PDB file of C-alpha atoms in Angstrom:
ATOM      1  CA  MET K   1     -14.768 -27.243 -28.517  1.00 92.00           C
ATOM      2  CA  ASP K   2     -10.986 -25.645 -29.799  1.00 94.00           C
ATOM      3  CA  ILE K   3     -11.205 -22.157 -29.291  1.00 93.00           C
ATOM      4  CA  SER K   4      -8.671 -19.773 -29.084  1.00 90.00           C
ATOM      5  CA  ILE K   5      -8.408 -16.107 -28.057  1.00 91.00           C
ATOM      6  CA  HIS K   6      -7.061 -13.854 -31.302  1.00 95.00           C
ATOM      7  CA  THR K   7      -7.607 -10.475 -30.759  1.00 96.00           C
ATOM      8  CA  THR K   8      -8.365  -8.487 -28.099  1.00 96.00           C
ATOM      9  CA  VAL K   9      -9.080  -4.855 -28.172  1.00 96.00           C
ATOM     10  CA  LEU K  10      -7.783  -1.120 -26.073  1.00 96.00           C
ATOM     11  CA  PRO K  11      -8.985   1.940 -27.297  1.00 95.00           C
ATOM     12  CA  HIS K  12      -6.741   4.412 -28.429  1.00 95.00           C
ATOM     13  CA  ASP K  13      -6.452   8.432 -29.016  1.00 93.00           C
ATOM     14  CA  ASP K  14      -3.654   9.171 -30.660  1.00 95.00           C
ATOM     15  CA  PRO K  15      -3.004   6.153 -33.281  1.00 96.00           C
ATOM     16  CA  ASP K  16       0.671   7.409 -34.065  1.00 97.00           C
ATOM     17  CA  ALA K  17       1.365   7.649 -29.909  1.00 96.00           C
ATOM     18  CA  SER K  18      -0.184   4.207 -29.218  1.00 96.00           C
ATOM     19  CA  LEU K  19       1.752   2.812 -32.803  1.00 96.00           C
ATOM     20  CA  ALA K  20       4.943   3.662 -31.316  1.00 95.00           C
ATOM     21  CA  PHE K  21       4.085   2.552 -27.381  1.00 95.00           C
ATOM     22  CA  TYR K  22       3.785  -0.697 -28.630  1.00 96.00           C
ATOM     23  CA  ARG K  23       5.927  -1.250 -31.264  1.00 96.00           C
ATOM     24  CA  ASP K  24       8.843   0.320 -30.059  1.00 94.00           C
ATOM     25  CA  THR K  25       8.585   0.411 -26.604  1.00 93.00           C
ATOM     26  CA  LEU K  26       7.199  -3.264 -26.250  1.00 94.00           C
ATOM     27  CA  GLY K  27       8.250  -4.446 -29.107  1.00 94.00           C
ATOM     28  CA  PHE K  28       5.082  -5.703 -30.494  1.00 97.00           C
ATOM     29  CA  GLU K  29       4.810  -6.246 -34.957  1.00 98.00           C
ATOM     30  CA  VAL K  30       2.022  -3.942 -37.210  1.00 98.00           C
ATOM     31  CA  ARG K  31       0.372  -6.384 -38.845  1.00 98.00           C
ATOM     32  CA  THR K  32      -2.248  -3.832 -40.003  1.00 98.00           C
ATOM     33  CA  ASP K  33      -2.981  -0.469 -40.054  1.00 98.00           C
ATOM     34  CA  VAL K  34      -5.989   1.029 -42.084  1.00 97.00           C
ATOM     35  CA  GLY K  35      -8.179   4.029 -41.843  1.00 95.00           C
ATOM     36  CA  SER K  36      -6.698   7.521 -41.712  1.00 94.00           C
ATOM     37  CA  GLY K  37      -6.186  10.566 -39.132  1.00 92.00           C
ATOM     38  CA  THR K  38      -7.660   9.558 -35.792  1.00 89.00           C
ATOM     39  CA  MET K  39     -10.141   6.612 -36.979  1.00 93.00           C
ATOM     40  CA  ARG K  40      -7.327   4.519 -37.635  1.00 97.00           C
ATOM     41  CA  TRP K  41      -7.521   0.028 -36.896  1.00 97.00           C
ATOM     42  CA  ILE K  42      -4.429  -1.347 -36.006  1.00 98.00           C
ATOM     43  CA  THR K  43      -3.155  -5.032 -35.194  1.00 98.00           C
ATOM     44  CA  VAL K  44       0.001  -5.365 -33.215  1.00 98.00           C
ATOM     45  CA  GLY K  45       1.072  -8.650 -31.460  1.00 97.00           C
ATOM     46  CA  PRO K  46       4.040 -10.250 -30.458  1.00 96.00           C
ATOM     47  CA  ALA K  47       6.521 -11.645 -33.904  1.00 95.00           C
ATOM     48  CA  ASP K  48       6.667 -15.094 -32.221  1.00 95.00           C
ATOM     49  CA  GLN K  49       2.745 -16.104 -31.510  1.00 95.00           C
ATOM     50  CA  PRO K  50       1.074 -14.675 -35.067  1.00 94.00           C
ATOM     51  CA  GLY K  51      -2.266 -16.318 -33.872  1.00 95.00           C
ATOM     52  CA  THR K  52      -2.827 -13.517 -31.026  1.00 96.00           C
ATOM     53  CA  SER K  53      -3.347  -9.739 -31.628  1.00 98.00           C
ATOM     54  CA  ILE K  54      -4.109  -6.388 -29.748  1.00 98.00           C
ATOM     55  CA  LEU K  55      -6.973  -4.753 -32.123  1.00 98.00           C
ATOM     56  CA  LEU K  56      -5.940  -0.719 -30.824  1.00 98.00           C
ATOM     57  CA  ALA K  57      -9.092   1.084 -32.353  1.00 96.00           C
ATOM     58  CA  PRO K  58     -11.036   4.372 -32.168  1.00 94.00           C
ATOM     59  CA  PRO K  59     -12.746   4.493 -28.975  1.00 89.00           C
ATOM     60  CA  ALA K  60     -16.232   5.568 -29.929  1.00 81.00           C
ATOM     61  CA  ALA K  61     -16.628   5.318 -33.946  1.00 83.00           C
ATOM     62  CA  ASP K  62     -19.819   2.624 -33.838  1.00 83.00           C
ATOM     63  CA  PRO K  63     -22.501   4.157 -35.124  1.00 84.00           C
ATOM     64  CA  GLY K  64     -24.560   2.877 -31.948  1.00 90.00           C
ATOM     65  CA  ILE K  65     -22.940   4.135 -29.625  1.00 90.00           C
ATOM     66  CA  THR K  66     -24.467   7.857 -27.936  1.00 93.00           C
ATOM     67  CA  ASP K  67     -23.256  11.232 -27.204  1.00 91.00           C
ATOM     68  CA  ASP K  68     -23.422  10.089 -23.649  1.00 94.00           C
ATOM     69  CA  GLU K  69     -21.605   7.009 -24.303  1.00 93.00           C
ATOM     70  CA  ARG K  70     -19.056   8.456 -26.350  1.00 90.00           C
ATOM     71  CA  GLN K  71     -18.347  10.860 -22.978  1.00 92.00           C
ATOM     72  CA  THR K  72     -18.120   8.799 -20.667  1.00 94.00           C
ATOM     73  CA  ILE K  73     -15.594   6.425 -22.684  1.00 92.00           C
ATOM     74  CA  ALA K  74     -13.743   9.663 -23.176  1.00 89.00           C
ATOM     75  CA  GLU K  75     -13.677  10.446 -19.529  1.00 93.00           C
ATOM     76  CA  MET K  76     -12.521   6.769 -18.001  1.00 93.00           C
ATOM     77  CA  MET K  77      -9.814   6.683 -20.870  1.00 91.00           C
ATOM     78  CA  ALA K  78      -8.474   9.874 -18.960  1.00 89.00           C
ATOM     79  CA  LYS K  79      -8.607   8.294 -15.657  1.00 89.00           C
ATOM     80  CA  GLY K  80      -7.205   5.310 -17.107  1.00 87.00           C
ATOM     81  CA  THR K  81     -10.334   3.428 -16.071  1.00 91.00           C
ATOM     82  CA  TYR K  82     -11.547   1.945 -19.049  1.00 93.00           C
ATOM     83  CA  GLY K  83      -9.201  -0.434 -21.292  1.00 93.00           C
ATOM     84  CA  TRP K  84      -6.281  -2.893 -19.913  1.00 96.00           C
ATOM     85  CA  ILE K  85      -5.071  -6.031 -20.442  1.00 97.00           C
ATOM     86  CA  LEU K  86      -3.017  -9.233 -18.809  1.00 97.00           C
ATOM     87  CA  LEU K  87       0.495  -9.272 -20.534  1.00 97.00           C
ATOM     88  CA  ALA K  88       3.362 -12.177 -19.117  1.00 97.00           C
ATOM     89  CA  THR K  89       6.815 -12.457 -19.387  1.00 97.00           C
ATOM     90  CA  ARG K  90       9.631 -14.831 -17.774  1.00 97.00           C
ATOM     91  CA  ASP K  91      11.688 -11.703 -17.169  1.00 97.00           C
ATOM     92  CA  LEU K  92       9.701  -9.453 -15.530  1.00 97.00           C
ATOM     93  CA  ASP K  93      12.867  -7.156 -14.172  1.00 97.00           C
ATOM     94  CA  SER K  94      14.057  -7.276 -17.574  1.00 96.00           C
ATOM     95  CA  THR K  95      10.684  -5.612 -19.218  1.00 95.00           C
ATOM     96  CA  PHE K  96      10.443  -3.515 -16.502  1.00 96.00           C
ATOM     97  CA  GLN K  97      13.370  -2.041 -17.114  1.00 95.00           C
ATOM     98  CA  LYS K  98      13.087  -1.518 -20.884  1.00 92.00           C
ATOM     99  CA  LEU K  99       9.673  -0.012 -20.459  1.00 93.00           C
ATOM    100  CA  GLN K 100      10.475   2.145 -17.778  1.00 92.00           C
ATOM    101  CA  GLU K 101      13.890   3.353 -20.062  1.00 91.00           C
ATOM    102  CA  GLY K 102      11.228   3.553 -23.114  1.00 84.00           C
ATOM    103  CA  ASP K 103       9.468   6.059 -21.501  1.00 77.00           C
ATOM    104  CA  ALA K 104       6.728   4.430 -20.294  1.00 86.00           C
ATOM    105  CA  GLU K 105       4.193   6.031 -17.241  1.00 91.00           C
ATOM    106  CA  VAL K 106       4.741   3.483 -14.075  1.00 96.00           C
ATOM    107  CA  VAL K 107       1.477   2.559 -11.999  1.00 96.00           C
ATOM    108  CA  GLN K 108       3.667  -0.328  -9.665  1.00 97.00           C
ATOM    109  CA  GLU K 109       6.734  -1.551 -10.204  1.00 97.00           C
ATOM    110  CA  PRO K 110       7.291  -4.979  -9.748  1.00 98.00           C
ATOM    111  CA  THR K 111       5.944  -6.426  -6.796  1.00 98.00           C
ATOM    112  CA  GLU K 112       5.241 -10.067  -5.410  1.00 98.00           C
ATOM    113  CA  GLN K 113       1.780  -9.781  -4.840  1.00 97.00           C
ATOM    114  CA  PRO K 114      -0.358 -11.973  -1.589  1.00 97.00           C
ATOM    115  CA  TYR K 115      -2.258 -14.137  -4.270  1.00 96.00           C
ATOM    116  CA  GLY K 116       1.047 -15.535  -5.521  1.00 96.00           C
ATOM    117  CA  VAL K 117       1.829 -13.157  -8.623  1.00 97.00           C
ATOM    118  CA  ARG K 118       5.033 -10.908  -8.832  1.00 98.00           C
ATOM    119  CA  ASP K 119       3.921  -7.980 -11.614  1.00 98.00           C
ATOM    120  CA  CYS K 120       4.120  -4.615 -12.379  1.00 98.00           C
ATOM    121  CA  ALA K 121       2.119  -2.167 -14.519  1.00 97.00           C
ATOM    122  CA  PHE K 122       2.128   0.669 -16.667  1.00 96.00           C
ATOM    123  CA  ARG K 123       0.252   3.034 -19.056  1.00 95.00           C
ATOM    124  CA  ASP K 124      -0.579   3.393 -22.749  1.00 95.00           C
ATOM    125  CA  PRO K 125      -0.515   6.803 -23.945  1.00 94.00           C
ATOM    126  CA  ALA K 126      -4.223   6.111 -24.596  1.00 94.00           C
ATOM    127  CA  GLY K 127      -4.446   5.302 -20.859  1.00 94.00           C
ATOM    128  CA  ASN K 128      -4.653   1.565 -20.590  1.00 95.00           C
ATOM    129  CA  LEU K 129      -3.711  -0.450 -18.150  1.00 95.00           C
ATOM    130  CA  ILE K 130      -0.955  -2.520 -18.950  1.00 96.00           C
ATOM    131  CA  ARG K 131       0.369  -5.280 -16.226  1.00 97.00           C
ATOM    132  CA  ILE K 132       2.771  -7.855 -17.368  1.00 98.00           C
ATOM    133  CA  ARG K 133       3.196 -11.011 -14.688  1.00 98.00           C
ATOM    134  CA  GLU K 134       6.262 -12.834 -14.562  1.00 98.00           C
ATOM    135  CA  LEU K 135       5.836 -16.397 -15.588  1.00 97.00           C
ATOM    136  CA  ARG K 136       7.238 -19.237 -13.493  1.00 92.00           C
TER     137      ARG K 136
END
Protein backbone atom coordinates (compact mmCIF):
# COMPACT_ATOMS: atom_id res chain seq x y z
CA MET A 1 0.00 0.00 0.00
CA ASP A 2 1.37 3.41 -0.96
CA ILE A 3 -0.44 6.21 0.91
CA SER A 4 0.81 9.72 1.62
CA ILE A 5 -0.67 12.63 3.53
CA HIS A 6 -1.80 15.14 0.91
CA THR A 7 -3.96 17.73 2.68
CA THR A 8 -5.15 18.47 6.15
CA VAL A 9 -7.87 20.98 6.95
CA LEU A 10 -7.93 23.85 9.44
CA PRO A 11 -10.88 26.17 9.93
CA HIS A 12 -10.77 29.92 9.43
CA ASP A 13 -13.21 32.64 10.40
CA ASP A 14 -11.39 35.44 8.58
CA PRO A 15 -9.84 34.20 5.32
CA ASP A 16 -7.75 37.34 4.77
CA ALA A 17 -6.21 37.15 8.26
CA SER A 18 -5.54 33.40 7.89
CA LEU A 19 -4.06 33.90 4.42
CA ALA A 20 -1.74 36.62 5.72
CA PHE A 21 -0.61 34.43 8.63
CA TYR A 22 0.15 31.31 6.58
CA ARG A 23 1.64 33.21 3.61
CA ASP A 24 3.44 36.13 5.27
CA THR A 25 4.27 34.85 8.75
CA LEU A 26 4.86 31.13 8.10
CA GLY A 27 6.14 31.69 4.56
CA PHE A 28 3.88 29.13 2.87
CA GLU A 29 3.00 29.46 -0.79
CA VAL A 30 -0.63 29.93 -1.80
CA ARG A 31 -1.76 27.14 -4.13
CA THR A 32 -5.44 27.88 -4.53
CA ASP A 33 -7.87 30.51 -3.28
CA VAL A 34 -11.46 29.89 -4.34
CA GLY A 35 -14.80 31.26 -3.21
CA SER A 36 -15.61 34.75 -1.99
CA GLY A 37 -16.14 36.67 1.23
CA THR A 38 -15.90 34.43 4.28
CA MET A 39 -16.72 31.38 2.13
CA ARG A 40 -13.21 30.90 0.76
CA TRP A 41 -11.18 27.71 0.55
CA ILE A 42 -7.45 28.51 0.56
CA THR A 43 -4.75 25.91 0.03
CA VAL A 44 -1.25 26.69 1.29
CA GLY A 45 1.91 24.69 1.84
CA PRO A 46 5.69 24.77 2.00
CA ALA A 47 7.16 25.72 -1.40
CA ASP A 48 9.58 22.78 -1.31
CA GLN A 49 6.83 20.26 -0.50
CA PRO A 50 4.27 20.53 -3.32
CA GLY A 51 2.59 17.27 -2.31
CA THR A 52 1.60 18.41 1.20
CA SER A 53 -0.99 21.12 1.82
CA ILE A 54 -3.16 22.75 4.42
CA LEU A 55 -6.69 23.65 3.32
CA LEU A 56 -8.01 26.68 5.21
CA ALA A 57 -11.76 26.33 5.08
CA PRO A 58 -14.90 27.93 6.49
CA PRO A 59 -15.72 25.68 9.45
CA ALA A 60 -19.47 25.32 9.11
CA ALA A 61 -19.99 25.26 5.35
CA ASP A 62 -21.05 21.61 5.29
CA PRO A 63 -24.83 21.54 4.77
CA GLY A 64 -25.04 18.51 7.07
CA ILE A 65 -23.97 20.51 10.11
CA THR A 66 -26.76 21.59 12.43
CA ASP A 67 -27.09 25.04 13.94
CA ASP A 68 -26.12 23.60 17.35
CA GLU A 69 -23.00 22.06 15.82
CA ARG A 70 -22.14 25.40 14.16
CA GLN A 71 -22.46 27.09 17.53
CA THR A 72 -20.25 24.47 19.18
CA ILE A 73 -17.60 24.88 16.46
CA ALA A 74 -17.67 28.67 16.83
CA GLU A 75 -17.29 28.37 20.61
CA MET A 76 -14.43 25.89 20.32
CA MET A 77 -12.64 28.09 17.76
CA ALA A 78 -13.01 31.10 20.09
CA LYS A 79 -11.38 29.05 22.87
CA GLY A 80 -8.69 27.70 20.55
CA THR A 81 -9.69 24.08 21.09
CA TYR A 82 -11.09 23.15 17.67
CA GLY A 83 -8.18 22.76 15.22
CA TRP A 84 -4.47 22.19 15.49
CA ILE A 85 -1.51 21.05 13.45
CA LEU A 86 2.02 19.89 14.15
CA LEU A 87 4.78 21.34 11.97
CA ALA A 88 8.54 20.72 12.15
CA THR A 89 11.75 22.64 11.60
CA ARG A 90 15.47 22.04 11.98
CA ASP A 91 15.98 25.49 13.56
CA LEU A 92 13.31 25.95 16.22
CA ASP A 93 14.85 29.02 17.84
CA SER A 94 15.09 30.95 14.56
CA THR A 95 11.57 29.91 13.55
CA PHE A 96 10.19 30.92 16.95
CA GLN A 97 11.88 34.32 16.75
CA LYS A 98 10.55 34.96 13.24
CA LEU A 99 7.00 34.03 14.22
CA GLN A 100 7.16 36.09 17.39
CA GLU A 101 8.37 39.10 15.38
CA GLY A 102 5.50 38.47 12.95
CA ASP A 103 3.09 39.13 15.80
CA ALA A 104 1.84 35.54 16.10
CA GLU A 105 0.17 34.74 19.43
CA VAL A 106 2.70 32.76 21.46
CA VAL A 107 1.26 29.87 23.46
CA GLN A 108 4.54 28.24 24.47
CA GLU A 109 8.16 29.30 24.02
CA PRO A 110 10.67 26.63 22.85
CA THR A 111 10.61 23.95 25.54
CA GLU A 112 12.33 20.61 26.01
CA GLN A 113 9.46 18.23 26.71
CA PRO A 114 9.87 15.29 29.12
CA TYR A 115 8.94 12.89 26.31
CA GLY A 116 12.01 13.82 24.25
CA VAL A 117 10.71 16.55 21.96
CA ARG A 118 11.65 20.23 21.90
CA ASP A 119 8.81 22.38 20.59
CA CYS A 120 6.94 25.69 20.75
CA ALA A 121 3.34 26.69 20.06
CA PHE A 122 1.38 29.58 18.53
CA ARG A 123 -2.21 30.31 17.62
CA ASP A 124 -3.22 31.36 14.12
CA PRO A 125 -5.82 34.14 13.62
CA ALA A 126 -8.68 31.60 13.84
CA GLY A 127 -7.40 30.21 17.15
CA ASN A 128 -5.93 27.00 15.71
CA LEU A 129 -2.98 25.71 17.70
CA ILE A 130 0.24 25.54 15.67
CA ARG A 131 2.82 23.34 17.40
CA ILE A 132 6.31 23.34 15.88
CA ARG A 133 8.75 20.65 16.86
CA GLU A 134 12.48 20.67 16.32
CA LEU A 135 13.82 18.03 13.95
CA ARG A 136 16.95 16.39 15.36
